[in-house]
């Protein structure tokens, strides 16, 4: 395994590899990354204004999230962590779902009909195992659906990672493990998280293919994810993809990264911004101009503002609804407790 | 009619449901080729094949995670955790994932999962393989908790658990495996949340679960010799809890004793004592009595394990000594 991450687009936008994406598709995915960034910044701002609970920004990781989810078909599943809103959204979870979730409204966890996305996992790593079961369940029903699970470098230190990887390999489940190695698990740098040469190397121990990719390169992420999804769909089992990226912002809105990492590193990574890289490539291909950029920025900002207004206009979740979500039919004890709660 | 052991009732109960629902799958450690370490799943691999009856690596988290994922795609699952003590190594899945996913999706996602597990003392397996941990699961919102005491209940409650759209933790008692009973032929389907009054009495209500049920019954015989008429209730399920049967009984007898194998603190009997103290306070003629395992890890030595778990003698002596 080469420890050098695969790259198609250099940070200056020059292409030095083959991509299966045509220019119109790249423009669509660029717009999707932009939508994700607009949402992400809006959500962070709303948290600062007291309109959302803690939020985990994904700025800097848009190529990972949009590039990986773009490789899926509607019958596939996305199971992500609290930092994977971009991938979840591209697969059909709505920004409204994500906003409601961050206000503590459980209606945020209810996906639109037919959308195969689980709510963001707040426990670190627990969801990787669900993706193994989702893939297994699809296989049992004769479907060729695949489950993509996204997680961070820190989650690979959880026992869940080991059990999920081993089980997926032994059961040959159609699961794509997509690790966004963003360098930091809150304050812990990757080199203190693992002594493996790379996270992709961990796949070897499970008899699984491990792939390392430049996570700020939309085209490289898309190719790696597409290959892994196709392999899973064929019945050739799971893949671990390690995408090297960087969380530009804090771990969550409750975190101050200035306490554990230097501004110099952040500035370095801003130079490798995943959106800017695609923009430079599109410029070189004569497929970008300022008028289009302004048009999509305005369109995405308006769309996000509309979604925020719509989510904030929703009547508040009531105690009754909490009880109704507990079981298919509430037990007698729960009915009594619901009545007690409603009496106030 | 046929005589069947509790052990064989487990495989018959699973087989009944796997025949009925061709989508139902079963996975766990050593459940297929070996037929289970307690031989509760013998014959299932032969009848249903290796896709539906699946041995797994020693990965309790992955067993339950795979069950959760498959259940969310619409595949009902029976998952075995070999010893109930091992629920502790996968409790994130039990308590934070499987129990809460319906709630966290605003009721959208169903998790038709039965987590079967061998519970309880009597086999001298010691502190990490002999515990009664039904109270661990009873305290988690979103789970249902079942613990049958007879072969017929194993089959009927297994059917009810499999057919329930919500996750059920199903405790099979290791010391009841060899017990036998004559049970009817054909399909047996029971209902969750229904306790059973096994013996009518007028002086005291004894509420018991699993292995404590036959001990409570034997104690009732002995109490009768001393002129105390005990009513014995087999709870059968802790969640949902059949509060009506308990309260109606105490309203008539005026006394309550719980017989619990779980350790004292936060054992399920405390919940029932609290319920009765609140709902039937004015019917009580005496303080509520809880007969439990002490709040200690279980010893493995024969004499110590026997001294620790509530015995027939202990039940009789405690009730008689409290009788005033």
XYZ file of C-alpha atoms in Angstrom:
668
model
C 0.000 0.000 0.000
C 1.349 3.410 -0.930
C 1.266 5.789 2.015
C 1.096 8.635 -0.504
C -2.556 9.677 -0.852
C -3.975 9.419 -4.362
C -4.544 12.793 -5.952
C -6.074 13.879 -9.246
C -6.284 17.631 -8.729
C -3.260 19.434 -7.323
C -3.972 22.329 -4.944
C -3.326 24.752 -7.808
C -6.104 23.094 -9.808
C -3.973 21.246 -12.325
C -5.200 17.763 -13.139
C -2.717 14.938 -13.230
C -4.930 11.898 -13.385
C -8.036 10.493 -15.027
C -11.487 11.397 -13.715
C -14.759 9.819 -14.735
C -16.577 13.094 -14.011
C -17.397 15.399 -16.913
C -17.325 19.171 -16.487
C -21.126 19.606 -15.976
C -21.038 17.014 -13.174
C -18.033 18.706 -11.580
C -19.884 22.030 -11.704
C -22.886 20.414 -9.972
C -20.709 18.937 -7.250
C -18.889 22.257 -6.843
C -22.248 23.913 -6.271
C -23.128 21.175 -3.779
C -19.885 21.818 -1.861
C -20.756 25.501 -1.860
C -24.240 24.773 -0.495
C -22.640 22.677 2.238
C -20.258 25.482 3.133
C -23.034 28.064 3.240
C -25.089 25.811 5.510
C -22.117 25.007 7.728
C -21.216 28.660 8.275
C -24.865 29.582 8.822
C -25.264 26.829 11.426
C -22.125 27.958 13.290
C -23.424 31.542 13.258
C -26.838 30.430 14.517
C -25.188 28.560 17.379
C -23.330 31.772 18.335
C -26.680 33.569 18.341
C -28.186 30.967 20.656
C -30.474 29.583 17.956
C -28.854 26.125 17.831
C -27.324 23.823 20.422
C -23.702 22.735 20.013
C -22.720 22.377 16.360
C -19.782 20.482 14.809
C -18.616 22.347 11.709
C -17.203 20.420 8.747
C -15.590 23.313 6.878
C -12.572 22.018 4.975
C -14.046 18.528 4.592
C -16.570 19.292 1.831
C -14.718 17.306 -0.846
C -14.781 14.205 1.396
C -18.461 14.465 2.063
C -19.767 15.495 -1.338
C -17.298 13.331 -3.254
C -18.092 10.166 -1.294
C -21.882 10.516 -1.246
C -21.894 11.389 -4.965
C -20.730 7.827 -5.635
C -23.978 6.352 -4.244
C -27.323 5.353 -5.738
C -30.676 5.951 -4.023
C -30.910 2.361 -2.705
C -27.675 2.871 -0.748
C -27.345 4.023 2.852
C -25.390 6.869 4.468
C -24.496 6.536 8.124
C -22.441 9.425 9.395
C -21.242 11.154 12.513
C -22.163 14.584 13.827
C -19.674 16.135 11.371
C -21.033 14.507 8.222
C -24.000 16.689 7.356
C -22.648 17.314 3.852
C -22.696 13.653 2.836
C -26.041 13.054 4.527
C -27.559 16.051 2.746
C -26.332 15.012 -0.693
C -28.009 11.635 -0.146
C -31.349 13.204 0.693
C -31.312 14.151 4.381
C -32.366 17.773 4.423
C -30.673 20.815 5.899
C -33.970 21.239 7.740
C -33.466 17.779 9.301
C -30.011 18.814 10.440
C -31.165 22.159 11.837
C -34.044 20.567 13.749
C -31.684 17.952 15.137
C -29.427 20.694 16.448
C -32.328 22.384 18.223
C -33.057 19.099 20.004
C -36.184 18.468 17.942
C -36.468 14.726 17.279
C -38.412 15.418 14.092
C -34.959 16.171 12.708
C -34.301 12.434 12.806
C -37.254 11.584 10.574
C -36.013 11.372 7.004
C -38.078 12.138 3.913
C -39.760 8.975 2.574
C -37.393 6.660 0.780
C -34.264 8.489 1.924
C -31.806 6.013 3.380
C -29.864 8.113 5.851
C -29.697 7.531 9.600
C -29.615 10.531 11.951
C -26.089 11.729 12.754
C -24.374 9.498 15.291
C -23.475 11.485 18.377
C -21.653 8.615 20.070
C -18.211 8.259 18.498
C -18.063 5.215 16.251
C -21.241 3.370 17.257
C -22.695 3.935 13.801
C -19.906 2.131 11.910
C -21.413 -1.165 13.071
C -24.862 -0.133 11.871
C -23.429 0.237 8.388
C -22.245 -3.372 8.576
C -25.756 -4.492 9.524
C -27.423 -2.318 6.904
C -25.244 -3.852 4.212
C -25.871 -7.345 5.578
C -29.627 -6.677 5.655
C -29.596 -5.516 2.034
C -27.774 -8.677 1.013
C -30.218 -10.888 2.941
C -33.058 -9.344 0.957
C -31.332 -9.887 -2.354
C -30.681 -6.192 -2.890
C -27.351 -4.810 -4.086
C -27.610 -1.772 -1.789
C -24.396 -0.545 -0.203
C -23.836 1.246 3.111
C -21.363 4.137 3.300
C -20.248 5.063 6.796
C -18.276 8.218 7.518
C -16.234 8.737 10.659
C -13.123 10.520 11.861
C -9.594 9.447 12.722
C -10.461 9.425 16.422
C -13.227 6.850 15.897
C -10.665 4.306 14.676
C -9.445 4.031 18.282
C -12.866 2.838 19.428
C -13.527 -0.878 19.842
C -16.492 -0.418 17.528
C -14.074 0.166 14.642
C -12.377 -3.171 15.201
C -15.604 -5.124 15.524
C -17.188 -3.397 12.542
C -14.160 -3.909 10.283
C -13.692 -7.535 11.288
C -17.358 -8.416 11.024
C -17.721 -6.682 7.648
C -14.729 -8.556 6.279
C -15.864 -11.962 7.606
C -19.477 -11.451 6.465
C -18.289 -9.775 3.221
C -20.865 -7.049 3.733
C -21.274 -4.293 1.134
C -19.891 -1.592 3.426
C -17.641 1.344 2.570
C -15.725 2.635 5.588
C -14.839 6.245 4.871
C -12.447 7.721 7.430
C -11.939 11.449 7.236
C -8.550 11.818 8.823
C -8.754 15.504 9.648
C -5.662 15.461 11.809
C -7.317 16.018 15.166
C -9.625 14.147 17.523
C -10.626 17.258 19.458
C -7.156 18.123 20.837
C -5.392 14.839 20.066
C -3.259 14.805 16.899
C -3.357 11.682 14.726
C 0.228 10.726 15.553
C -0.819 10.311 19.178
C -4.018 8.519 18.178
C -2.360 5.580 16.433
C 1.080 4.126 15.794
C -0.062 2.625 12.489
C 1.859 4.188 9.626
C -1.484 5.248 8.177
C -5.096 4.533 9.037
C -5.516 2.805 5.668
C -2.904 0.266 6.795
C -5.309 -0.961 9.453
C -7.361 -2.556 6.651
C -4.568 -5.078 6.012
C -5.125 -6.711 9.391
C -8.763 -7.373 8.485
C -8.042 -8.804 5.049
C -9.638 -5.750 3.517
C -8.465 -3.315 0.874
C -7.247 -0.009 2.290
C -7.053 3.100 0.136
C -5.485 6.465 0.890
C -6.756 9.513 -0.876
C -6.317 13.290 -0.779
C -9.486 14.252 1.045
C -9.414 17.821 -0.219
C -9.497 16.617 -3.817
C -13.090 16.154 -4.958
C -12.119 14.138 -8.025
C -9.822 11.748 -6.149
C -12.393 11.177 -3.392
C -15.102 10.518 -5.975
C -12.969 7.958 -7.845
C -11.974 6.128 -4.647
C -15.548 6.043 -3.366
C -16.941 4.986 -6.747
C -14.511 2.066 -6.946
C -15.298 0.968 -3.379
C -19.058 1.241 -3.918
C -18.878 -0.719 -7.180
C -16.813 -3.419 -5.504
C -19.294 -3.679 -2.609
C -22.213 -3.795 -5.027
C -20.587 -6.643 -6.979
C -20.398 -8.636 -3.756
C -16.649 -8.313 -3.356
C -16.851 -6.962 0.165
C -15.915 -3.873 2.158
C -13.192 -1.251 1.676
C -11.538 1.189 4.062
C -10.840 4.603 2.559
C -8.656 7.040 4.478
C -9.152 10.564 3.191
C -6.521 13.043 4.358
C -8.203 16.323 5.160
C -8.352 19.045 7.786
C -11.008 20.486 10.026
C -10.520 24.226 9.558
C -12.861 25.142 12.388
C -13.250 23.931 15.961
C -14.270 20.378 16.957
C -17.573 21.864 18.035
C -18.801 25.334 18.781
C -17.803 24.592 22.408
C -14.149 24.028 21.444
C -11.264 26.504 21.118
C -8.688 24.919 18.786
C -6.235 27.778 19.484
C -5.385 25.945 22.715
C -3.879 22.943 20.918
C -2.893 23.866 17.348
C -1.206 26.807 15.664
C -2.759 29.309 13.311
C 0.093 28.474 10.905
C -1.273 24.964 10.304
C -4.746 26.333 9.691
C -3.407 28.865 7.187
C -1.488 26.113 5.407
C -4.639 24.045 5.011
C -6.704 26.992 3.861
C -4.298 27.069 0.903
C -5.497 23.541 0.100
C -9.182 24.472 0.321
C -11.304 21.855 -1.455
C -13.666 24.368 -3.101
C -10.897 26.645 -4.301
C -9.100 23.685 -5.850
C -12.128 22.761 -7.964
C -12.706 26.401 -8.846
C -9.149 26.706 -10.158
C -9.621 23.585 -12.237
C -12.903 24.892 -13.661
C -11.229 28.212 -14.472
C -8.515 26.360 -16.373
C -11.218 24.424 -18.231
C -12.995 27.673 -19.069
C -15.978 26.433 -17.080
C -16.136 29.107 -14.381
C -16.858 32.820 -14.338
C -17.633 35.334 -11.647
C -21.226 35.824 -12.725
C -21.942 32.092 -12.249
C -20.118 32.102 -8.902
C -22.239 35.033 -7.708
C -25.363 33.387 -9.020
C -24.830 30.112 -7.173
C -23.651 31.845 -3.983
C -26.795 33.943 -3.924
C -28.998 30.982 -4.798
C -27.513 28.782 -2.064
C -27.650 31.575 0.536
C -31.291 32.243 -0.267
C -32.098 28.548 -0.123
C -30.446 28.165 3.286
C -32.196 31.281 4.649
C -35.546 29.863 3.493
C -34.819 26.536 5.177
C -33.828 28.266 8.416
C -37.033 30.323 8.376
C -39.099 27.230 7.694
C -37.409 25.195 10.458
C -37.742 28.008 12.995
C -41.438 28.462 12.149
C -42.254 24.863 13.040
C -44.388 24.609 16.216
C -42.280 23.301 19.095
C -41.963 19.571 19.732
C -44.255 18.648 22.608
C -43.732 16.286 25.551
C -46.500 14.117 24.148
C -44.458 13.457 21.013
C -41.527 12.263 23.105
C -43.698 9.503 24.557
C -45.146 8.615 21.171
C -41.714 7.848 19.743
C -40.745 5.347 22.421
C -42.460 2.178 21.204
C -44.727 1.233 18.305
C -47.483 1.234 20.970
C -46.829 2.991 24.285
C -46.933 0.674 27.316
C -49.537 1.247 30.007
C -46.887 2.766 32.287
C -45.797 5.166 29.563
C -49.370 6.213 28.900
C -49.708 7.085 32.588
C -46.431 9.005 32.542
C -47.487 10.820 29.378
C -50.704 11.909 31.061
C -48.683 13.052 34.076
C -46.350 15.080 31.822
C -49.302 16.634 30.003
C -50.871 17.703 33.280
C -47.586 19.589 33.838
C -48.864 -33.034 23.780
C -45.216 -33.721 24.403
C -42.763 -33.420 27.242
C -40.209 -30.762 26.455
C -37.297 -29.256 28.341
C -36.831 -25.503 28.757
C -33.637 -25.927 26.715
C -35.439 -27.602 23.799
C -38.273 -25.114 24.072
C -35.842 -22.370 23.054
C -35.013 -24.018 19.736
C -38.635 -24.977 19.187
C -39.693 -21.382 19.832
C -37.101 -19.981 17.440
C -37.936 -22.606 14.797
C -41.658 -21.857 15.081
C -41.001 -18.220 14.277
C -38.415 -18.889 11.545
C -40.905 -21.156 9.764
C -43.581 -18.507 10.022
C -41.419 -15.607 8.806
C -38.941 -16.518 6.062
C -37.181 -13.161 6.555
C -36.315 -13.822 10.211
C -32.593 -14.467 10.759
C -30.641 -15.609 13.794
C -27.010 -14.900 14.648
C -24.652 -15.335 17.558
C -21.489 -17.015 18.797
C -21.462 -20.826 18.398
C -25.186 -20.915 17.707
C -25.126 -22.723 14.360
C -22.754 -25.678 14.022
C -22.346 -26.141 17.786
C -26.042 -25.658 18.530
C -25.279 -23.091 21.234
C -23.096 -23.484 24.303
C -26.232 -24.302 26.285
C -27.528 -26.496 23.419
C -30.544 -24.242 23.094
C -30.248 -23.871 19.310
C -29.642 -27.461 18.211
C -31.157 -28.295 14.823
C -31.708 -24.737 13.629
C -28.738 -24.734 11.233
C -29.915 -27.979 9.667
C -33.434 -26.740 9.142
C -32.810 -23.144 8.122
C -29.305 -23.157 6.633
C -26.202 -21.035 7.131
C -27.592 -17.795 5.703
C -30.440 -17.563 8.213
C -28.609 -19.208 11.137
C -25.212 -17.598 11.329
C -22.181 -18.108 13.549
C -20.302 -14.891 14.207
C -16.852 -13.844 15.385
C -16.567 -13.147 19.138
C -17.890 -9.624 18.708
C -20.868 -8.764 20.860
C -20.946 -5.162 19.682
C -20.918 -6.272 16.067
C -23.600 -8.903 16.684
C -25.969 -6.269 18.020
C -24.846 -3.609 15.543
C -25.414 -6.000 12.660
C -28.810 -6.853 14.137
C -29.685 -3.159 14.404
C -28.592 -2.391 10.860
C -30.353 -5.387 9.349
C -33.501 -4.615 11.349
C -33.510 -1.095 9.930
C -33.538 -2.534 6.400
C -36.643 -4.528 7.400
C -35.072 -7.850 8.377
C -36.239 -9.101 11.803
C -33.363 -10.550 13.833
C -32.827 -12.828 16.801
C -29.355 -12.125 18.214
C -27.786 -14.248 20.919
C -25.459 -12.824 23.546
C -24.054 -16.007 25.032
C -24.071 -14.953 28.715
C -26.163 -12.033 29.918
C -23.077 -10.747 31.753
C -21.662 -9.968 28.283
C -24.356 -7.365 27.738
C -21.850 -5.149 29.527
C -19.396 -5.389 26.623
C -22.021 -4.249 24.110
C -24.158 -2.052 26.304
C -23.676 0.984 24.063
C -25.612 -0.897 21.406
C -28.239 -2.060 23.912
C -28.750 1.169 25.801
C -27.767 3.947 23.395
C -28.497 2.595 19.950
C -31.086 -0.175 19.790
C -33.188 1.258 22.614
C -33.175 4.810 21.261
C -33.255 4.698 17.468
C -37.036 4.712 17.230
C -37.188 7.749 19.486
C -34.326 9.504 17.690
C -36.081 9.073 14.329
C -39.348 10.451 15.704
C -40.887 6.982 15.587
C -39.888 6.346 11.978
C -37.540 3.395 12.464
C -38.607 0.035 13.874
C -36.098 -2.353 15.412
C -37.671 -5.821 15.465
C -34.825 -7.448 17.390
C -34.858 -10.116 20.073
C -31.649 -10.201 22.098
C -31.601 -13.679 23.648
C -29.224 -14.295 26.503
C -28.499 -16.871 29.217
C -29.028 -15.348 32.632
C -28.660 -16.296 36.237
C -26.859 -18.450 38.757
C -26.731 -22.124 39.637
C -23.948 -23.263 37.332
C -21.067 -22.069 39.541
C -19.732 -19.840 36.775
C -18.812 -17.064 39.193
C -18.810 -13.309 39.228
C -18.701 -12.694 35.463
C -20.892 -15.516 34.088
C -23.662 -16.083 36.633
C -25.287 -12.749 37.229
C -28.958 -11.915 36.963
C -28.935 -8.670 35.047
C -32.563 -8.234 34.048
C -32.610 -5.006 36.042
C -29.838 -3.566 33.817
C -32.230 -3.714 30.903
C -35.398 -2.823 32.787
C -34.001 0.642 33.518
C -33.391 1.547 29.845
C -36.286 3.358 28.149
C -37.081 1.795 24.785
C -36.430 -1.864 25.614
C -38.862 -4.612 26.532
C -37.691 -7.232 29.005
C -38.853 -10.842 29.173
C -37.790 -13.712 31.448
C -39.814 -16.939 31.140
C -39.860 -19.607 33.844
C -41.420 -22.564 31.983
C -40.906 -24.344 28.636
C -44.322 -23.280 27.390
C -43.642 -19.666 28.272
C -40.298 -19.866 26.486
C -42.098 -20.699 23.246
C -45.068 -18.398 23.691
C -43.098 -15.399 24.869
C -40.418 -15.980 22.223
C -43.177 -15.749 19.623
C -44.563 -12.594 21.208
C -41.061 -11.091 21.342
C -40.218 -11.894 17.728
C -43.553 -10.483 16.556
C -43.131 -7.307 18.587
C -41.975 -4.353 16.467
C -39.698 -3.108 19.269
C -36.476 -4.522 20.706
C -36.875 -7.195 23.378
C -34.213 -8.559 25.700
C -35.124 -12.192 26.346
C -33.528 -13.757 29.420
C -33.277 -17.552 29.459
C -32.354 -18.925 32.864
C -29.392 -21.303 32.890
C -30.679 -23.245 35.890
C -34.050 -23.871 34.286
C -32.613 -25.441 31.112
C -33.142 -29.028 32.280
C -36.646 -28.495 33.670
C -39.393 -30.233 31.717
C -43.091 -29.825 31.174
C -45.807 -31.274 29.014
C -46.815 -28.743 26.432
C -49.347 -28.672 23.622
C -48.501 -29.430 20.007
C -48.750 -26.767 17.355
C -48.076 -23.070 17.434
C -47.839 -21.384 20.836
C -48.138 -17.598 20.940
C -48.322 -15.585 24.144
C -48.495 -11.902 24.990
C -45.953 -9.549 26.539
C -46.928 -7.624 29.659
C -49.107 -10.314 31.201
C -48.115 -11.774 34.564
C -49.532 -15.137 35.592
C -50.994 -16.036 38.952
C -49.715 -19.559 39.528
C -51.210 -20.149 42.910
C -54.103 -18.392 44.590
C -53.744 -17.294 48.196
C -55.236 -14.915 50.703
C -52.489 -13.833 53.123
C -49.536 -12.613 51.068
C -48.621 -11.941 47.440
C -45.241 -13.327 46.381
C -43.967 -11.880 43.107
C -41.160 -13.799 41.394
C -39.354 -14.129 38.081
C -37.581 -16.955 36.211
C -35.699 -19.333 38.549
C -37.265 -17.651 41.567
C -40.723 -18.774 40.404
C -40.358 -22.510 41.240
C -38.665 -21.514 44.497
C -41.531 -19.205 45.384
C -43.975 -22.012 44.590
C -42.093 -24.433 46.850
C -41.983 -21.770 49.561
C -45.742 -21.295 49.257
C -46.234 -25.016 49.950
C -44.126 -24.713 53.077
C -45.869 -21.536 54.185
C -49.223 -23.315 53.812
C -48.033 -25.890 56.319
C -47.564 -23.016 58.734
C -51.000 -21.657 58.010
C -49.932 -18.846 55.670
C -51.811 -18.773 52.379
C -49.519 -17.288 49.720
C -50.513 -16.139 46.279
C -47.654 -16.563 43.759
C -47.317 -14.381 40.675
C -44.872 -15.127 37.876
C -44.108 -11.710 36.358
C -42.830 -13.174 33.056
C -42.137 -9.728 31.614
C -40.632 -6.746 33.408
C -41.342 -4.318 30.571
C -44.205 -3.927 29.978
C -45.008 -4.580 33.623
C -48.393 -6.062 34.496
C -49.134 -3.710 37.358
C -52.817 -4.611 37.393
C -52.277 -8.256 38.345
C -49.869 -7.250 41.128
C -52.104 -4.516 42.547
C -55.285 -6.601 42.419
C -53.524 -9.355 44.297
C -52.099 -7.084 47.015
C -55.475 -5.412 47.427
C -56.795 -8.813 48.514
C -53.835 -10.214 50.447
C -52.597 -7.002 52.098
C -48.980 -8.162 51.994
C -46.233 -8.254 49.380
C -42.924 -10.095 49.086
C -40.687 -9.932 46.015
C -38.221 -12.730 45.289
C -35.380 -11.480 43.116
C -32.185 -13.058 41.908
C -30.691 -9.705 40.928
C -28.590 -7.876 43.547
C -30.493 -5.766 46.040
C -29.867 -2.182 44.910
C -32.241 -1.123 42.152
C -33.449 -4.674 41.675
C -36.800 -4.931 39.910
C -38.541 -5.620 43.208
C -37.771 -2.076 44.327
C -39.870 -0.794 41.438
C -42.734 -3.069 42.417
C -42.408 -2.139 46.078
C -42.581 1.514 45.087
C -45.614 0.891 42.886
C -47.466 -1.009 45.608
C -46.510 1.482 48.319
C -47.984 4.235 46.189
C -50.988 2.581 44.575
C -52.028 0.102 47.272
C -50.730 1.801 50.416
C -54.028 1.673 52.269
C -54.422 -2.023 51.454
C -51.109 -2.953 53.050
C -51.233 -4.677 56.427
C -47.473 -5.007 56.795
C -44.200 -3.650 55.425
C -43.197 -4.901 51.975
C -40.507 -7.596 52.057
C -37.763 -7.893 49.435
C -35.866 -11.183 49.266
C -32.874 -10.709 46.981
C -29.322 -11.693 46.327
C -27.128 -9.409 48.465
C -25.364 -6.536 46.743
C -22.239 -8.561 46.007
C -20.612 -10.241 43.009
C -21.687 -13.878 42.736
C -19.298 -16.405 44.253
C -18.481 -19.569 42.257
C -18.046 -22.007 45.160
C -20.991 -24.390 45.630
C -21.656 -23.514 49.237
C -21.255 -19.780 48.699
C -23.414 -19.534 45.593
C -26.136 -21.544 47.348
C -25.914 -19.245 50.362
C -26.177 -16.159 48.182
C -29.148 -16.746 45.885
C -32.605 -16.734 47.511
C -33.444 -20.342 48.423
C -36.765 -21.873 49.407
C -35.597 -21.821 53.035
C -34.583 -18.190 52.766
C -37.928 -17.208 51.257
C -39.896 -19.083 53.954
C -37.715 -17.884 56.825
C -37.794 -14.253 55.721
C -41.546 -14.184 55.294
C -42.187 -16.000 58.567
C -39.769 -13.815 60.524
C -41.459 -10.690 59.187
C -44.886 -12.073 60.055
C -46.204 -10.272 63.016
